[in-house]
RNA sequence: CGGGGUGUAGCUCAGCCUGGCAGAGCGCUGCGUUUGGGACGCAGAAGCCCUCGGUUCAAAUCCGAGCACCCCGACCA
């Protein structure tokens, strides 16, 4: 590619709204351009990197016996009705109507389509196992796109779906995908940790996320400093810090004016947060209905409610804090809410921390009063007792074996990939069955496996850059070689030699970005650094006088001179 | 959806407070000089000052409404 013929330009300054390094560099180097919130165009350079990522993924998917398909983006809404996700995923679905007034959906993901397709062609256990995958555009009406390519409304995803006869088969498919993922991320040179994850709206039993750790990430993960436990904060388990066990004392109502928060309460009574019971009131919207119901969550005062755990427990798709109208409707006194004497209309959920701690201070459901020495089961009970607490930095690992337990460390990261054991959710919805070897109908069990391609692009830049620009890993680089010709328009010897070299390198099967522009050397070097191709060679009048070509690796400070006749051979050694 | 911020040339931004000719740097075009880390000179092109409405003799500037974009949170396959 001759740069004189390139489309797109490098920028000295990044646009003001690019916050993260990867966003800034990708825009400055002319790889992507923003059209609207969460909607980007790929320029020629960016598209070449994207294609490289896709081919790495294809290679590993094919090696894992995946079969590539391409499923439609435009989908009739009725298959989404069948899976009930027209309802449960309504917030992210782009919907439209065709001429006949039929509702259509722009695919945010493809479980419905793949299951429909699979049902048509698979009849027998002999058709199993199968792993089908595609690399496709996904459309999701995100409430808040952010971070350049990190959270967008239109993006490219590799999604794979496995179909097996039983759990054992699923294990094999799942493991082969996990292995493939590790190979993919390693080829892209992105450090990844895999963590236990919540499966969210997609459903299913177990899932694992592949997280790229970065302070710009939007997910929080907790990692044990002793065992190999790591989990998304939405899912992470921990052991409640122990409190010295005491005998239950008599419950007593005391005056506590102006103490509507845990902080005020602990200051006023000169006690610790873990001596209190905190009440959090929500209206929950059930997964498959619109009618909200009230929830009273109780947790020890030093802990925070984990809304994901809570929603999973009560099978809700949304939690919103109770408004003043709701509070008065259920006779709850804000700031003094109490599980003791609560309206029976409200479902009470207690975190396990509550039942393990004696003599807690709780609200009295009366302005200006709290109860001291409340004890679970003696003074009140909950509808459910469960783990609904958020794990955080320094908490005790729940998975360590033995006496010495590790502590959890908290880190931010970006979800690059997610694998799910889906189970029979979709095959059941779509009545997908095959005959097993005994001639009986059997419902296949599914797994699904996603990787965000645009996110790999972003993460790679986050991981591989310096103050001058991007430093692409060899396999992702838009071109193999960056050929810089200084004085291209003034020195015909340079022009001739560089042009010849350009052709010879291509004849070797390598791709070259050829800077034949009429620009000062400084501009060419700055652009080369910004664009980040790992190998740069320079032809110049100065080098010509010595019959050498200069070779510099992007990640290195120094360069070396290669004799003209050796340059091709030297370049070949890199590939 | 809640909170905060920003909309002026392709990009970064000044001008707005205190109403009176539409500005700078970078980029772009032409000519010339320069040529190993974003070089210099001269001459140019480039604007719906986000939109609509209001106040005013006069609005980029003041007032109102709306829209867009960014950040934090909520949400998130």
XYZ file of C-alpha atoms (C1' of nucleotides) in Angstrom:
652
model
C 0.000 0.000 0.000
C 1.408 3.341 -1.012
C 0.675 5.943 1.612
C 0.319 8.552 -1.102
C -2.774 6.587 -2.063
C -4.008 5.867 1.470
C -7.383 6.941 2.771
C -7.489 8.344 6.255
C -5.070 10.592 8.032
C -3.113 10.651 11.243
C -4.006 13.343 13.731
C -1.674 15.293 15.923
C -4.325 15.608 18.600
C -6.984 13.135 19.510
C -10.600 14.301 19.612
C -11.591 15.587 23.016
C -14.100 12.831 23.660
C -11.558 10.028 23.315
C -10.686 9.193 26.907
C -8.899 5.879 26.896
C -5.456 5.437 25.364
C -6.702 2.846 22.894
C -9.490 5.084 21.702
C -7.146 8.039 21.323
C -4.479 6.111 19.461
C -6.876 4.272 17.162
C -8.445 7.576 16.158
C -5.162 9.462 15.913
C -3.516 6.767 13.811
C -6.483 6.687 11.445
C -7.866 3.224 12.226
C -11.416 4.106 13.248
C -13.821 6.999 13.073
C -16.870 7.674 15.209
C -20.164 8.247 13.467
C -22.427 8.414 16.504
C -22.490 7.268 20.120
C -21.227 3.695 20.087
C -21.125 3.498 16.285
C -17.795 3.457 14.468
C -16.435 3.126 10.959
C -13.293 1.144 10.281
C -10.795 2.875 8.007
C -8.503 0.806 5.776
C -5.796 0.352 8.417
C -8.257 -0.598 11.137
C -10.085 -3.010 8.918
C -6.874 -4.881 8.137
C -6.254 -5.423 11.861
C -9.824 -6.523 12.362
C -9.477 -9.059 9.562
C -6.287 -10.374 11.121
C -8.059 -10.923 14.421
C -10.865 -12.695 12.604
C -8.496 -15.017 10.836
C -6.778 -15.956 14.101
C -10.192 -16.777 15.524
C -11.249 -18.736 12.426
C -8.108 -20.782 12.587
C -8.701 -21.798 16.194
C -12.419 -22.372 15.757
C -11.775 -24.595 12.746
C -9.071 -26.440 14.663
C -11.636 -27.123 17.401
C -13.996 -28.645 14.828
C -16.102 -25.527 14.558
C -18.106 -25.037 11.373
C -18.530 -21.507 10.151
C -21.994 -20.249 9.260
C -23.437 -16.811 8.733
C -26.769 -16.078 10.363
C -29.063 -13.184 9.530
C -28.940 -9.923 11.415
C -32.530 -9.140 10.513
C -34.722 -11.578 12.395
C -38.466 -12.011 12.751
C -39.631 -11.123 16.245
C -41.599 -14.353 16.638
C -38.516 -16.442 17.340
C -37.723 -13.964 20.087
C -41.230 -14.392 21.359
C -40.696 -18.143 21.416
C -37.680 -17.765 23.702
C -39.488 -15.083 25.729
C -36.533 -12.786 25.164
C -38.612 -10.315 23.148
C -39.803 -9.452 26.614
C -36.844 -10.117 28.875
C -34.346 -8.366 26.613
C -36.626 -5.553 25.493
C -34.266 -2.895 26.793
C -31.453 -3.781 24.401
C -33.390 -5.008 21.377
C -33.498 -2.834 18.283
C -36.956 -3.394 16.850
C -38.485 -2.308 13.593
C -41.494 -3.036 11.435
C -41.458 -4.213 7.867
C -43.940 -3.073 5.203
C -46.502 -5.648 6.224
C -46.359 -4.473 9.806
C -44.473 -7.522 10.946
C -42.127 -6.828 13.858
C -38.477 -7.533 13.184
C -35.457 -7.551 15.463
C -31.864 -6.618 14.703
C -29.917 -9.487 16.210
C -28.132 -8.670 19.474
C -27.073 -12.328 19.629
C -28.095 -15.484 17.789
C -29.277 -18.263 20.097
C -32.776 -18.140 18.607
C -31.614 -18.299 15.010
C -29.010 -20.992 15.550
C -31.427 -23.204 17.460
C -34.052 -22.805 14.743
C -31.474 -23.660 12.117
C -30.099 -26.590 14.034
C -33.576 -28.050 14.562
C -34.113 -28.244 10.823
C -30.993 -30.178 9.994
C -30.196 -32.310 13.011
C -32.367 -35.401 13.491
C -30.144 -38.011 15.020
C -27.581 -38.446 17.738
C -25.290 -39.173 14.807
C -25.528 -35.443 13.956
C -24.000 -34.620 17.331
C -21.812 -33.165 18.605
C -21.683 -29.998 16.534
C -20.053 -26.637 17.056
C -21.309 -23.900 14.749
C -19.816 -20.454 14.753
C -20.016 -17.172 12.932
C -18.370 -13.784 12.861
C -21.226 -11.329 12.697
C -22.374 -7.822 13.422
C -24.440 -7.523 16.579
C -26.758 -4.659 17.375
C -27.667 -3.738 20.898
C -29.423 -0.615 22.047
C -27.022 0.040 24.898
C -28.187 2.672 27.332
C -24.691 3.980 27.638
C -22.014 3.259 25.060
C -18.549 4.053 26.373
C -14.802 3.793 26.152
C -14.282 3.941 22.393
C -14.768 0.417 21.086
C -15.338 -1.102 24.522
C -19.093 -0.744 24.779
C -20.763 0.050 21.496
C -24.157 -0.431 19.904
C -22.929 -2.044 16.720
C -20.022 -4.443 16.964
C -18.529 -7.610 15.599
C -18.640 -10.764 17.602
C -17.505 -14.286 17.076
C -20.259 -16.426 18.523
C -20.151 -20.184 18.635
C -22.823 -22.652 19.707
C -22.275 -26.257 20.675
C -24.888 -29.023 20.595
C -24.328 -32.216 22.536
C -26.366 -35.192 23.574
C -25.500 -34.988 27.259
C -23.555 -33.170 29.965
C -20.469 -35.206 29.286
C -20.530 -34.123 25.661
C -21.036 -30.532 26.682
C -17.992 -30.787 28.936
C -15.881 -31.789 25.968
C -17.217 -29.049 23.696
C -16.932 -26.459 26.441
C -13.363 -27.422 27.250
C -12.359 -27.344 23.610
C -13.735 -23.820 23.307
C -11.964 -22.686 26.466
C -8.702 -24.091 25.102
C -9.280 -22.348 21.779
C -9.921 -19.079 23.597
C -6.633 -19.274 25.421
C -4.857 -19.839 22.106
C -6.660 -16.912 20.496
C -5.830 -14.459 23.260
C -2.282 -15.647 23.365
C -1.900 -15.168 19.586
C -3.266 -11.650 20.010
C -0.812 -11.151 22.878
C -3.519 -10.064 25.284
C -3.072 -11.191 28.881
C -6.289 -12.732 30.062
C -7.582 -14.118 33.278
C -10.595 -16.347 33.292
C -13.110 -15.777 36.027
C -16.349 -17.330 37.184
C -19.210 -15.212 35.953
C -22.905 -14.619 36.203
C -24.741 -15.828 33.122
C -27.152 -12.906 32.995
C -30.125 -12.744 30.656
C -28.864 -15.549 28.468
C -29.543 -18.101 31.166
C -27.760 -21.359 31.850
C -25.872 -22.859 34.731
C -22.197 -22.112 34.542
C -20.221 -19.481 32.802
C -16.744 -18.138 32.591
C -15.492 -14.769 31.435
C -12.142 -13.977 29.854
C -11.072 -10.677 31.322
C -8.369 -8.295 30.192
C -7.246 -6.448 33.296
C -7.079 -2.683 32.868
C -8.002 0.276 35.016
C -10.250 1.454 32.200
C -12.349 -1.684 32.487
C -16.006 -1.577 33.394
C -16.104 -4.915 35.181
C -14.731 -5.551 38.633
C -13.167 -8.919 39.331
C -11.935 -10.433 42.570
C -8.866 -12.594 42.589
C -7.664 -14.722 45.478
C -4.069 -14.107 46.476
C -3.647 -17.699 47.566
C -5.686 -20.166 45.520
C -6.674 -19.860 41.859
C -10.153 -18.541 42.547
C -11.160 -15.538 40.470
C -14.672 -14.295 39.856
C -16.596 -11.366 38.537
C -17.801 -9.213 41.401
C -21.376 -9.973 40.301
C -20.770 -13.581 41.209
C -17.840 -13.639 43.653
C -18.290 -15.487 46.915
C -16.528 -14.771 50.181
C -16.541 -15.689 53.814
C -18.163 -13.179 56.137
C -15.607 -11.904 58.609
C -16.180 -13.553 61.924
C -17.553 -11.660 64.835
C -16.857 -12.817 68.326
C -19.871 -14.804 69.319
C -21.851 -13.418 72.217
C -24.948 -14.412 74.073
C -28.162 -12.928 72.715
C -29.256 -9.997 74.847
C -32.739 -8.629 75.362
C -34.137 -6.598 72.530
C -34.711 -2.968 73.420
C -36.079 0.078 71.635
C -33.926 3.171 72.011
C -34.157 6.769 70.855
C -31.860 7.560 67.893
C -32.741 10.990 66.515
C -31.408 12.035 63.073
C -29.727 8.706 62.367
C -31.066 7.637 58.996
C -27.794 6.232 57.650
C -25.462 3.534 58.888
C -22.697 6.126 59.341
C -24.887 8.353 61.504
C -26.074 5.375 63.480
C -22.593 4.024 64.230
C -21.367 7.496 65.205
C -24.336 8.103 67.455
C -24.166 4.749 69.236
C -20.358 4.466 69.082
C -20.559 1.025 67.506
C -19.109 -0.639 64.408
C -20.887 -1.055 61.110
C -20.925 -4.807 61.566
C -23.024 -4.317 64.693
C -25.885 -3.094 62.538
C -28.448 -4.527 60.162
C -28.910 -2.481 57.003
C -32.210 -2.445 55.191
C -32.413 -1.866 51.442
C -35.805 -1.598 49.789
C -36.447 -2.340 46.159
C -39.220 -2.799 43.695
C -38.362 -5.871 41.636
C -39.657 -6.550 38.140
C -40.062 -10.274 37.512
C -38.285 -11.810 34.550
C -41.417 -12.551 32.585
C -43.848 -9.913 33.761
C -44.175 -6.183 34.104
C -45.770 -6.015 37.528
C -43.213 -5.040 40.169
C -43.202 -6.517 43.640
C -41.594 -5.188 46.833
C -38.360 -6.546 48.257
C -36.813 -5.863 51.625
C -33.166 -6.888 51.651
C -31.358 -7.051 54.980
C -27.625 -7.249 55.279
C -25.027 -6.575 57.927
C -24.137 -2.864 57.927
C -20.544 -3.286 56.792
C -21.558 -5.139 53.621
C -23.195 -4.037 50.372
C -26.065 -5.699 48.550
C -25.089 -7.511 45.353
C -28.058 -6.761 43.118
C -27.129 -9.421 40.572
C -27.161 -12.147 43.208
C -30.407 -10.753 44.555
C -32.065 -10.649 41.128
C -30.999 -14.214 40.392
C -32.442 -15.347 43.692
C -35.850 -13.822 43.114
C -35.836 -14.307 39.311
C -36.138 -10.609 38.583
C -34.906 -8.737 35.549
C -34.774 -5.324 37.162
C -34.426 -3.791 40.606
C -35.210 -0.184 41.334
C -34.978 1.535 44.697
C -38.372 2.115 46.285
C -39.764 5.566 45.734
C -41.342 7.578 48.535
C -44.788 6.545 47.282
C -43.856 2.869 47.521
C -42.342 3.361 50.964
C -45.505 4.909 52.294
C -47.677 2.393 50.449
C -45.989 -0.382 52.434
C -45.733 1.673 55.668
C -41.959 1.728 55.620
C -40.209 4.577 57.430
C -37.129 5.531 55.400
C -33.965 5.577 57.486
C -35.645 3.517 60.188
C -36.877 0.595 58.108
C -37.074 -2.605 60.065
C -37.546 -6.277 59.345
C -39.383 -6.453 62.627
C -43.042 -5.830 62.080
C -42.698 -5.414 58.337
C -45.758 -5.645 56.110
C -46.385 -9.222 55.074
C -46.807 -8.044 51.480
C -43.066 -7.522 51.286
C -40.710 -10.370 50.529
C -37.847 -10.219 53.039
C -34.445 -11.504 51.972
C -31.663 -11.753 54.519
C -28.011 -12.116 53.701
C -26.341 -14.987 55.549
C -24.274 -12.406 57.462
C -27.429 -11.513 59.377
C -28.087 -14.952 60.697
C -24.462 -15.391 61.773
C -24.284 -12.265 63.911
C -25.954 -11.611 67.246
C -27.313 -8.454 68.827
C -27.540 -6.224 65.790
C -28.948 -2.726 65.794
C -31.895 -2.475 63.426
C -34.513 0.134 62.630
C -37.713 0.260 64.640
C -39.838 1.416 61.703
C -40.575 4.547 63.693
C -38.978 7.939 63.149
C -36.138 8.458 65.662
C -36.005 4.911 67.050
C -33.881 1.800 66.544
C -33.920 -1.610 68.182
C -30.727 -2.829 69.777
C -29.878 -6.486 70.341
C -32.017 -7.869 67.546
C -31.416 -11.505 66.762
C -32.442 -13.420 63.704
C -35.091 -16.118 64.218
C -35.806 -14.965 67.801
C -37.045 -11.497 66.784
C -37.807 -11.893 63.091
C -37.450 -14.205 60.135
C -36.944 -13.741 56.417
C -38.603 -15.356 53.420
C -35.147 -16.292 52.139
C -31.685 -16.468 53.593
C -29.037 -16.315 50.940
C -25.733 -14.892 49.812
C -26.745 -11.472 48.508
C -23.585 -9.591 49.493
C -20.958 -7.992 47.275
C -17.434 -9.290 47.639
C -14.745 -6.652 47.778
C -11.059 -5.964 48.212
C -9.581 -7.724 51.230
C -12.492 -10.073 51.870
C -11.791 -13.688 52.721
C -11.744 -16.216 49.889
C -14.511 -18.783 50.020
C -12.709 -21.355 47.898
C -9.411 -21.731 49.700
C -8.976 -25.155 51.197
C -7.456 -25.554 54.632
C -6.987 -23.333 57.658
C -5.150 -20.441 56.037
C -7.583 -18.585 53.808
C -6.461 -16.131 51.180
C -7.715 -12.595 50.675
C -9.488 -11.304 47.598
C -7.871 -8.597 45.547
C -10.090 -6.378 43.431
C -9.214 -5.304 39.884
C -10.938 -3.693 36.941
C -11.111 -5.340 33.564
C -12.824 -5.641 30.222
C -14.756 -8.749 29.287
C -13.184 -10.041 26.073
C -14.958 -13.341 25.874
C -17.648 -15.252 27.674
C -18.453 -18.938 27.570
C -21.715 -20.414 28.881
C -23.048 -23.833 29.605
C -26.465 -22.993 28.280
C -28.155 -26.271 28.966
C -31.461 -27.070 27.320
C -33.028 -23.644 27.617
C -33.148 -22.867 23.913
C -33.493 -26.396 22.588
C -36.513 -26.724 24.856
C -38.073 -23.459 23.749
C -37.702 -24.483 20.119
C -38.658 -28.145 20.623
C -35.353 -29.284 19.241
C -34.958 -33.028 19.520
C -32.855 -35.768 18.001
C -33.313 -39.495 18.218
C -30.805 -41.098 20.535
C -29.257 -44.499 19.926
C -32.240 -46.189 21.563
C -34.627 -44.447 19.220
C -35.936 -42.075 21.868
C -36.410 -38.328 21.514
C -33.627 -36.452 23.218
C -33.196 -32.720 23.716
C -29.671 -31.585 22.896
C -27.751 -29.575 25.419
C -26.138 -26.351 24.323
C -23.163 -24.199 25.082
C -22.451 -20.781 23.701
C -19.184 -18.948 23.335
C -18.603 -15.311 22.422
C -15.605 -13.128 21.715
C -15.769 -9.390 21.075
C -13.567 -8.660 18.088
C -13.558 -4.891 18.429
C -12.673 -5.310 22.067
C -9.629 -7.365 21.135
C -8.553 -4.480 18.935
C -8.942 -2.026 21.819
C -7.335 -4.265 24.393
C -4.359 -4.902 22.151
C -3.703 -1.193 21.892
C -4.185 -0.710 25.625
C -1.623 -3.409 26.229
C 0.835 -2.614 23.436
C 1.671 1.059 23.077
C 4.175 3.660 24.187
C 4.149 7.450 24.247
C 4.676 7.578 20.490
C 1.877 5.298 19.453
C 0.725 1.752 18.922
C 3.048 -1.270 18.854
C 1.143 -4.043 17.095
C 1.786 -7.679 17.828
C 3.116 -9.240 14.656
C -0.002 -11.280 13.929
C -2.341 -8.305 14.225
C -0.298 -5.641 12.504
C -2.059 -4.077 9.510
C 1.095 -4.631 7.448
C 4.185 -6.757 7.935
C 6.624 -4.005 7.038
C 6.616 -0.232 7.147
C 8.851 1.036 4.350
C 9.900 4.663 4.755
C 11.512 6.490 1.862
C 13.109 9.810 2.840
C 13.481 12.433 0.139
C 11.333 10.294 -2.100
C 10.479 13.173 -4.389
C 13.923 14.773 -4.514
C 16.333 11.884 -4.751
C 15.568 9.654 -7.711
C 17.988 7.006 -6.441
C 15.950 6.756 -3.240
C 12.716 6.608 -5.173
C 13.976 3.899 -7.442
C 15.487 1.776 -4.711
C 12.492 2.112 -2.419
C 10.045 1.297 -5.179
C 12.027 -1.762 -6.134
C 12.186 -2.868 -2.544
C 8.467 -2.318 -2.209
C 7.840 -4.684 -5.107
C 10.350 -7.269 -3.991
C 8.961 -7.495 -0.479
C 5.484 -7.983 -1.861
C 6.813 -10.658 -4.181
C 7.993 -12.444 -1.022
C 4.381 -12.573 0.091
C 4.747 -9.900 2.754
C 2.535 -6.849 3.053
C 4.114 -3.410 3.032
C 2.968 0.048 3.955
C 5.108 2.242 1.717
C 5.582 5.842 2.817
C 6.210 7.500 -0.544
C 4.665 10.812 0.488
C 6.273 14.178 0.076
C 6.746 14.805 3.758
C 9.633 15.687 6.009
C 11.484 12.804 7.651
C 10.155 13.809 11.048
C 6.575 13.511 9.883
C 7.198 10.090 8.364
C 8.877 8.722 11.475
C 6.197 10.099 13.772
C 3.489 8.557 11.635
C 5.297 5.234 11.502
C 5.528 5.163 15.291
C 1.900 6.136 15.681
C 0.633 3.477 13.261
C 2.796 0.922 14.997
C 3.855 -1.648 12.425
C 6.483 -3.741 14.233
C 9.192 -3.598 11.544
C 10.281 -0.398 9.870
C 12.884 -0.085 7.136
C 14.212 3.212 5.858
C 15.671 4.081 2.480
C 17.430 7.441 2.378
C 20.141 9.315 0.521
C 22.406 8.934 3.517
C 21.899 5.185 3.692
C 22.291 4.881 -0.056
C 25.772 6.356 0.123
C 26.757 3.342 2.233
C 24.621 0.861 0.271
C 22.581 0.039 3.344
C 18.973 0.034 4.404
C 18.078 0.830 7.942
C 15.981 -1.544 9.990
C 14.264 -0.577 13.195
C 11.887 -2.573 15.310
C 9.021 -0.573 16.717
C 9.545 -1.776 20.263
C 13.259 -1.089 20.217
C 15.122 2.186 20.656
C 17.949 1.379 18.271
C 18.208 0.578 14.613
C 20.674 -1.350 12.525
C 22.046 -0.992 9.018
C 21.577 -3.893 6.658
C 23.527 -4.156 3.440
C 21.265 -3.742 0.435
C 21.786 -7.250 -0.878
C 20.889 -8.805 2.488
C 17.708 -6.956 3.306
C 15.199 -9.450 1.916
C 16.867 -12.310 3.688
C 16.937 -10.397 6.968
C 13.261 -9.529 6.659
C 12.341 -13.112 5.889
C 13.798 -14.192 9.206
C 11.011 -12.397 11.006
C 8.284 -14.452 9.394
C -32.867 6.179 33.659
C -30.327 9.681 37.760
C -25.961 13.165 38.350
C -22.165 16.213 35.946
C -19.928 18.419 31.563
C -19.505 20.045 26.438
C -21.538 21.826 21.579
C -17.775 27.944 17.427
C -13.476 25.762 10.539
C -11.532 18.727 9.262
C -8.967 18.438 14.660
C -7.717 21.107 19.452
C -9.739 25.349 21.391
C -10.315 31.057 22.412
C -14.313 34.604 22.082
C -19.794 34.374 25.781
C -19.114 37.115 32.007
C -19.978 42.984 30.182
C -24.643 41.955 23.033
C -21.905 45.614 18.042
C -16.885 42.924 11.447
C -16.237 35.134 13.019
C -10.890 34.183 15.652
C -5.974 31.266 16.842
C -2.849 26.788 16.470
C -2.696 22.274 13.810
C -4.550 20.205 9.232
C -5.944 21.459 3.921
C -4.685 24.227 -1.324
C -0.798 26.983 -4.276
C 4.301 28.859 -4.713
C 9.187 28.891 -2.748
C 12.978 27.364 0.811
C 14.178 23.007 3.710
C 15.095 17.499 4.206
C 17.114 11.838 9.752
C 12.079 12.793 14.506
C 5.405 16.505 13.383
C 10.843 22.538 9.585
C 10.019 27.652 7.615
C 8.145 31.926 4.575
C 4.402 34.090 1.455
C -0.494 33.691 -0.511
C -5.223 31.243 -0.012
C -9.760 28.031 0.766
C -12.660 26.652 4.601
C -18.333 28.463 9.377
C -26.232 26.913 9.606
C -21.202 29.745 16.025
C -25.969 22.332 17.517
C -31.535 23.346 16.448
C -36.017 26.005 17.235
C -38.239 29.958 19.638
C -37.928 34.570 22.606
C -35.679 39.465 24.288
C -33.176 43.521 21.556
C -32.068 48.622 16.806
C -28.532 44.490 17.024
C -27.518 37.656 19.589
C -21.975 32.973 18.977
C -22.817 36.087 23.452
C -28.844 37.147 27.289
C -33.595 33.944 28.258
C -36.604 29.321 27.238
C -37.275 24.588 25.063
C -35.218 20.695 22.447
C -31.246 17.671 20.249
C -26.384 15.586 20.110
C -21.839 14.012 22.245
C -18.625 12.828 26.602
C -17.859 11.339 31.820
C -19.687 8.990 36.696
C -23.510 5.847 38.364
C -27.633 2.381 37.192
C -28.157 -1.329 33.363
C -25.370 -4.947 30.361
C -25.683 -11.059 26.123
